[in-house]
PDB file of C-alpha atoms in Angstrom:
ATOM      1  CA  MET E   1     -32.334  25.135  33.873  1.00  0.00           C
ATOM      2  CA  LEU E   2     -33.972  22.374  31.817  1.00  0.00           C
ATOM      3  CA  TRP E   3     -33.185  24.251  28.587  1.00  0.00           C
ATOM      4  CA  THR E   4     -29.517  24.501  29.529  1.00  0.00           C
ATOM      5  CA  ILE E   5     -29.290  20.760  30.141  1.00  0.00           C
ATOM      6  CA  THR E   6     -31.124  20.027  26.870  1.00  0.00           C
ATOM      7  CA  VAL E   7     -28.821  22.291  24.838  1.00  0.00           C
ATOM      8  CA  GLY E   8     -25.757  20.809  26.550  1.00  0.00           C
ATOM      9  CA  CYS E   9     -26.899  17.256  25.743  1.00  0.00           C
ATOM     10  CA  LEU E  10     -27.557  18.183  22.103  1.00  0.00           C
ATOM     11  CA  LEU E  11     -24.108  19.757  21.782  1.00  0.00           C
ATOM     12  CA  LEU E  12     -22.491  16.689  23.355  1.00  0.00           C
ATOM     13  CA  ALA E  13     -24.411  14.342  21.025  1.00  0.00           C
ATOM     14  CA  GLY E  14     -23.369  16.453  18.017  1.00  0.00           C
ATOM     15  CA  LEU E  15     -19.718  16.338  19.101  1.00  0.00           C
ATOM     16  CA  ILE E  16     -19.818  12.555  19.529  1.00  0.00           C
ATOM     17  CA  PHE E  17     -21.498  12.102  16.140  1.00  0.00           C
ATOM     18  CA  ARG E  18     -18.939  14.387  14.466  1.00  0.00           C
ATOM     19  CA  GLN E  19     -15.996  12.456  15.941  1.00  0.00           C
ATOM     20  CA  ALA E  20     -17.468   9.106  14.887  1.00  0.00           C
ATOM     21  CA  TYR E  21     -18.089  10.367  11.350  1.00  0.00           C
ATOM     22  CA  ARG E  22     -14.608  11.871  11.127  1.00  0.00           C
ATOM     23  CA  ARG E  23     -13.006   8.581  12.227  1.00  0.00           C
ATOM     24  CA  GLU E  24     -14.897   6.610   9.530  1.00  0.00           C
ATOM     25  CA  ASP E  25     -14.029   9.208   6.880  1.00  0.00           C
ATOM     26  CA  GLY E  26     -10.357   9.091   7.891  1.00  0.00           C
ATOM     27  CA  GLN E  27     -10.201   5.329   7.484  1.00  0.00           C
ATOM     28  CA  GLU E  28     -11.772   5.538   4.046  1.00  0.00           C
ATOM     29  CA  MET E  29      -9.361   8.208   2.893  1.00  0.00           C
ATOM     30  CA  ALA E  30      -6.385   6.378   4.368  1.00  0.00           C
ATOM     31  CA  GLY E  31      -6.205   3.683   1.757  1.00  0.00           C
ATOM     32  CA  GLU E  32      -9.322   1.543   1.619  1.00  0.00           C
ATOM     33  CA  ASP E  33      -9.682   2.322  -2.097  1.00  0.00           C
ATOM     34  CA  ALA E  34      -7.066   0.717  -4.367  1.00  0.00           C
ATOM     35  CA  GLY E  35      -8.364   2.756  -7.318  1.00  0.00           C
ATOM     36  CA  LEU E  36      -7.333   5.972  -5.601  1.00  0.00           C
ATOM     37  CA  ALA E  37      -3.893   4.467  -4.999  1.00  0.00           C
ATOM     38  CA  ILE E  38      -3.514   3.645  -8.691  1.00  0.00           C
ATOM     39  CA  LEU E  39      -4.443   7.192  -9.676  1.00  0.00           C
ATOM     40  CA  GLU E  40      -2.016   8.709  -7.163  1.00  0.00           C
ATOM     41  CA  PHE E  41       0.843   6.450  -8.286  1.00  0.00           C
ATOM     42  CA  GLY E  42       0.084   7.336 -11.906  1.00  0.00           C
ATOM     43  CA  ARG E  43       0.356  11.016 -11.012  1.00  0.00           C
ATOM     44  CA  ALA E  44       3.656  10.510  -9.210  1.00  0.00           C
ATOM     45  CA  PHE E  45       5.188   8.226 -11.862  1.00  0.00           C
ATOM     46  CA  PRO E  46       3.365   8.774 -15.179  1.00  0.00           C
ATOM     47  CA  ASP E  47       5.790   6.647 -17.242  1.00  0.00           C
ATOM     48  CA  GLU E  48       5.290   3.476 -15.177  1.00  0.00           C
ATOM     49  CA  ALA E  49       2.667   0.926 -16.236  1.00  0.00           C
ATOM     50  CA  ILE E  50       0.983  -0.953 -13.389  1.00  0.00           C
ATOM     51  CA  ARG E  51       0.408  -4.678 -13.879  1.00  0.00           C
ATOM     52  CA  GLU E  52      -0.967  -5.760 -10.506  1.00  0.00           C
ATOM     53  CA  VAL E  53      -1.918  -4.241  -7.140  1.00  0.00           C
ATOM     54  CA  ILE E  54      -1.962  -5.860  -3.685  1.00  0.00           C
ATOM     55  CA  THR E  55      -3.023  -4.020  -0.535  1.00  0.00           C
ATOM     56  CA  THR E  56      -2.129  -4.929   3.021  1.00  0.00           C
ATOM     57  CA  ALA E  57      -4.744  -6.337   5.389  1.00  0.00           C
ATOM     58  CA  ASN E  58      -5.444  -2.925   6.949  1.00  0.00           C
ATOM     59  CA  GLY E  59      -5.533  -1.207   3.546  1.00  0.00           C
ATOM     60  CA  ARG E  60      -3.007   1.483   4.502  1.00  0.00           C
ATOM     61  CA  THR E  61      -0.180   0.256   2.248  1.00  0.00           C
ATOM     62  CA  VAL E  62      -0.393  -0.698  -1.416  1.00  0.00           C
ATOM     63  CA  PHE E  63       2.267  -2.660  -3.282  1.00  0.00           C
ATOM     64  CA  LEU E  64       2.307  -2.419  -7.078  1.00  0.00           C
ATOM     65  CA  ARG E  65       3.939  -4.678  -9.663  1.00  0.00           C
ATOM     66  CA  LEU E  66       5.195  -2.614 -12.583  1.00  0.00           C
ATOM     67  CA  HIS E  67       5.803  -3.592 -16.198  1.00  0.00           C
ATOM     68  CA  ASP E  68       9.613  -3.640 -16.220  1.00  0.00           C
ATOM     69  CA  GLY E  69      10.521  -5.711 -13.159  1.00  0.00           C
ATOM     70  CA  LYS E  70      10.280  -2.844 -10.710  1.00  0.00           C
ATOM     71  CA  ALA E  71       7.784  -2.523  -7.908  1.00  0.00           C
ATOM     72  CA  GLY E  72       6.093   0.359  -6.170  1.00  0.00           C
ATOM     73  CA  CYS E  73       4.997   0.988  -2.624  1.00  0.00           C
ATOM     74  CA  MET E  74       2.453   3.502  -1.404  1.00  0.00           C
ATOM     75  CA  ASN E  75       1.774   4.324   2.237  1.00  0.00           C
ATOM     76  CA  ALA E  76      -1.376   6.197   3.226  1.00  0.00           C
ATOM     77  CA  HIS E  77      -0.809   9.218   5.438  1.00  0.00           C
ATOM     78  CA  GLY E  78      -4.204  10.689   6.245  1.00  0.00           C
ATOM     79  CA  HIS E  79      -5.600  12.177   3.038  1.00  0.00           C
ATOM     80  CA  HIS E  80      -2.579  11.521   0.822  1.00  0.00           C
ATOM     81  CA  TYR E  81      -0.151   8.784  -0.207  1.00  0.00           C
ATOM     82  CA  SER E  82       3.619   8.714  -0.233  1.00  0.00           C
ATOM     83  CA  CYS E  83       4.725   6.954  -3.425  1.00  0.00           C
ATOM     84  CA  HIS E  84       7.989   5.052  -3.651  1.00  0.00           C
ATOM     85  CA  LEU E  85       9.477   3.427  -6.759  1.00  0.00           C
ATOM     86  CA  ILE E  86      11.503   0.341  -5.850  1.00  0.00           C
ATOM     87  CA  GLU E  87      14.386  -0.634  -8.082  1.00  0.00           C
ATOM     88  CA  PRO E  88      15.623  -4.275  -7.947  1.00  0.00           C
ATOM     89  CA  GLY E  89      18.327  -4.678  -5.316  1.00  0.00           C
ATOM     90  CA  THR E  90      17.344  -1.688  -3.155  1.00  0.00           C
ATOM     91  CA  VAL E  91      15.157  -3.564  -0.693  1.00  0.00           C
ATOM     92  CA  ARG E  92      15.588  -6.139   2.050  1.00  0.00           C
ATOM     93  CA  VAL E  93      12.688  -8.493   2.816  1.00  0.00           C
ATOM     94  CA  ASN E  94      12.321 -10.895   5.756  1.00  0.00           C
ATOM     95  CA  SER E  95       9.415 -13.197   6.555  1.00  0.00           C
ATOM     96  CA  VAL E  96       7.940 -12.664  10.012  1.00  0.00           C
ATOM     97  CA  GLY E  97       5.165 -15.214   9.645  1.00  0.00           C
ATOM     98  CA  PRO E  98       2.947 -16.772   7.003  1.00  0.00           C
ATOM     99  CA  LYS E  99       1.127 -13.493   6.301  1.00  0.00           C
ATOM    100  CA  ARG E 100       3.694 -10.892   7.382  1.00  0.00           C
ATOM    101  CA  LEU E 101       6.791  -9.359   5.814  1.00  0.00           C
ATOM    102  CA  THR E 102       9.374  -6.978   7.230  1.00  0.00           C
ATOM    103  CA  VAL E 103      10.562  -4.645   4.485  1.00  0.00           C
ATOM    104  CA  GLN E 104      13.570  -2.299   4.655  1.00  0.00           C
ATOM    105  CA  PHE E 105      14.252   0.116   1.811  1.00  0.00           C
ATOM    106  CA  ALA E 106      17.850   1.196   1.223  1.00  0.00           C
ATOM    107  CA  ASN E 107      16.914   4.574  -0.230  1.00  0.00           C
ATOM    108  CA  ALA E 108      13.831   5.369   1.924  1.00  0.00           C
ATOM    109  CA  ALA E 109      14.191   3.923   5.425  1.00  0.00           C
ATOM    110  CA  TYR E 110      11.076   5.710   6.720  1.00  0.00           C
ATOM    111  CA  GLU E 111       8.848   3.772   4.264  1.00  0.00           C
ATOM    112  CA  GLY E 112       9.794   0.342   5.623  1.00  0.00           C
ATOM    113  CA  GLY E 113       8.162  -1.662   8.369  1.00  0.00           C
ATOM    114  CA  THR E 114       6.227  -4.844   9.005  1.00  0.00           C
ATOM    115  CA  PHE E 115       3.270  -5.419   6.699  1.00  0.00           C
ATOM    116  CA  GLU E 116       0.492  -7.976   7.117  1.00  0.00           C
ATOM    117  CA  PHE E 117      -1.408  -9.322   4.093  1.00  0.00           C
ATOM    118  CA  ARG E 118      -4.756 -11.082   3.730  1.00  0.00           C
ATOM    119  CA  ASP E 119      -3.300 -14.488   2.842  1.00  0.00           C
ATOM    120  CA  GLU E 120      -0.058 -16.356   2.186  1.00  0.00           C
ATOM    121  CA  ARG E 121      -0.358 -16.103  -1.601  1.00  0.00           C
ATOM    122  CA  GLU E 122      -0.367 -12.311  -1.523  1.00  0.00           C
ATOM    123  CA  THR E 123       2.571 -12.310   0.884  1.00  0.00           C
ATOM    124  CA  ALA E 124       4.583 -14.559  -1.433  1.00  0.00           C
ATOM    125  CA  GLU E 125       3.700 -12.459  -4.507  1.00  0.00           C
ATOM    126  CA  VAL E 126       4.794  -9.207  -2.898  1.00  0.00           C
ATOM    127  CA  SER E 127       8.044 -10.734  -1.650  1.00  0.00           C
ATOM    128  CA  LEU E 128       8.830 -11.919  -5.193  1.00  0.00           C
ATOM    129  CA  TRP E 129       8.079  -8.456  -6.598  1.00  0.00           C
ATOM    130  CA  LEU E 130      10.246  -6.735  -4.021  1.00  0.00           C
ATOM    131  CA  LEU E 131      13.158  -9.088  -4.415  1.00  0.00           C
ATOM    132  CA  GLY E 132      13.006  -8.877  -8.206  1.00  0.00           C
ATOM    133  CA  SER E 133      12.923 -12.680  -8.435  1.00  0.00           C
ATOM    134  CA  PHE E 134      10.741 -12.760 -11.504  1.00  0.00           C
ATOM    135  CA  MET E 135      12.267 -11.787 -14.843  1.00  0.00           C
ATOM    136  CA  PRO E 136       9.529 -10.324 -17.077  1.00  0.00           C
ATOM    137  CA  GLY E 137      11.925  -9.755 -19.991  1.00  0.00           C
ATOM    138  CA  LEU E 138      12.924 -13.422 -20.023  1.00  0.00           C
ATOM    139  CA  ALA E 139       9.505 -14.671 -21.099  1.00  0.00           C
ATOM    140  CA  GLY E 140       9.627 -12.752 -24.372  1.00  0.00           C
ATOM    141  CA  ALA E 141      13.268 -13.614 -25.122  1.00  0.00           C
ATOM    142  CA  ASP E 142      14.293 -16.077 -27.800  1.00  0.00           C
ATOM    143  CA  GLN E 143      13.916 -19.741 -26.964  1.00  0.00           C
ATOM    144  CA  GLN E 144      17.594 -20.204 -26.075  1.00  0.00           C
ATOM    145  CA  VAL E 145      18.188 -21.715 -22.647  1.00  0.00           C
ATOM    146  CA  VAL E 146      19.679 -19.217 -20.235  1.00  0.00           C
ATOM    147  CA  GLY E 147      23.216 -20.071 -19.247  1.00  0.00           C
ATOM    148  CA  GLN E 148      23.900 -22.165 -22.367  1.00  0.00           C
ATOM    149  CA  PRO E 149      26.518 -20.966 -24.867  1.00  0.00           C
ATOM    150  CA  SER E 150      25.093 -19.705 -28.133  1.00  0.00           C
TER     151      SER E 150
END
């Protein structure tokens, strides 16, 4: 009888340890590593150059600033990412608070949602990327003032 109880306790302890280890492993694979996100986005879109990466506070979503005014979004789903290339004008962004944004994609509604960032600066950066408010081609243009006749 004592052996049965001992074996049962060991099996129960092993099951608890396995579940705890699996939960930690799942969180790591779900987006804690921005380097993995960069590699996955590079595989999905090999012609896009990444300039900057910002992850959400929980690490499950990664927003990427690309070289030509576009942005990218990657959501972690277990052991893989879903990659989404965002063209200017195909996204709607609303502020929900100082560190939170609600994002709706016109061409991929399932990718949208409310995202929380680590600080206000990151939230503002991502909102600018998504709205296409910055004009990377303008910085290298000739010194003529935009809107002035030539």
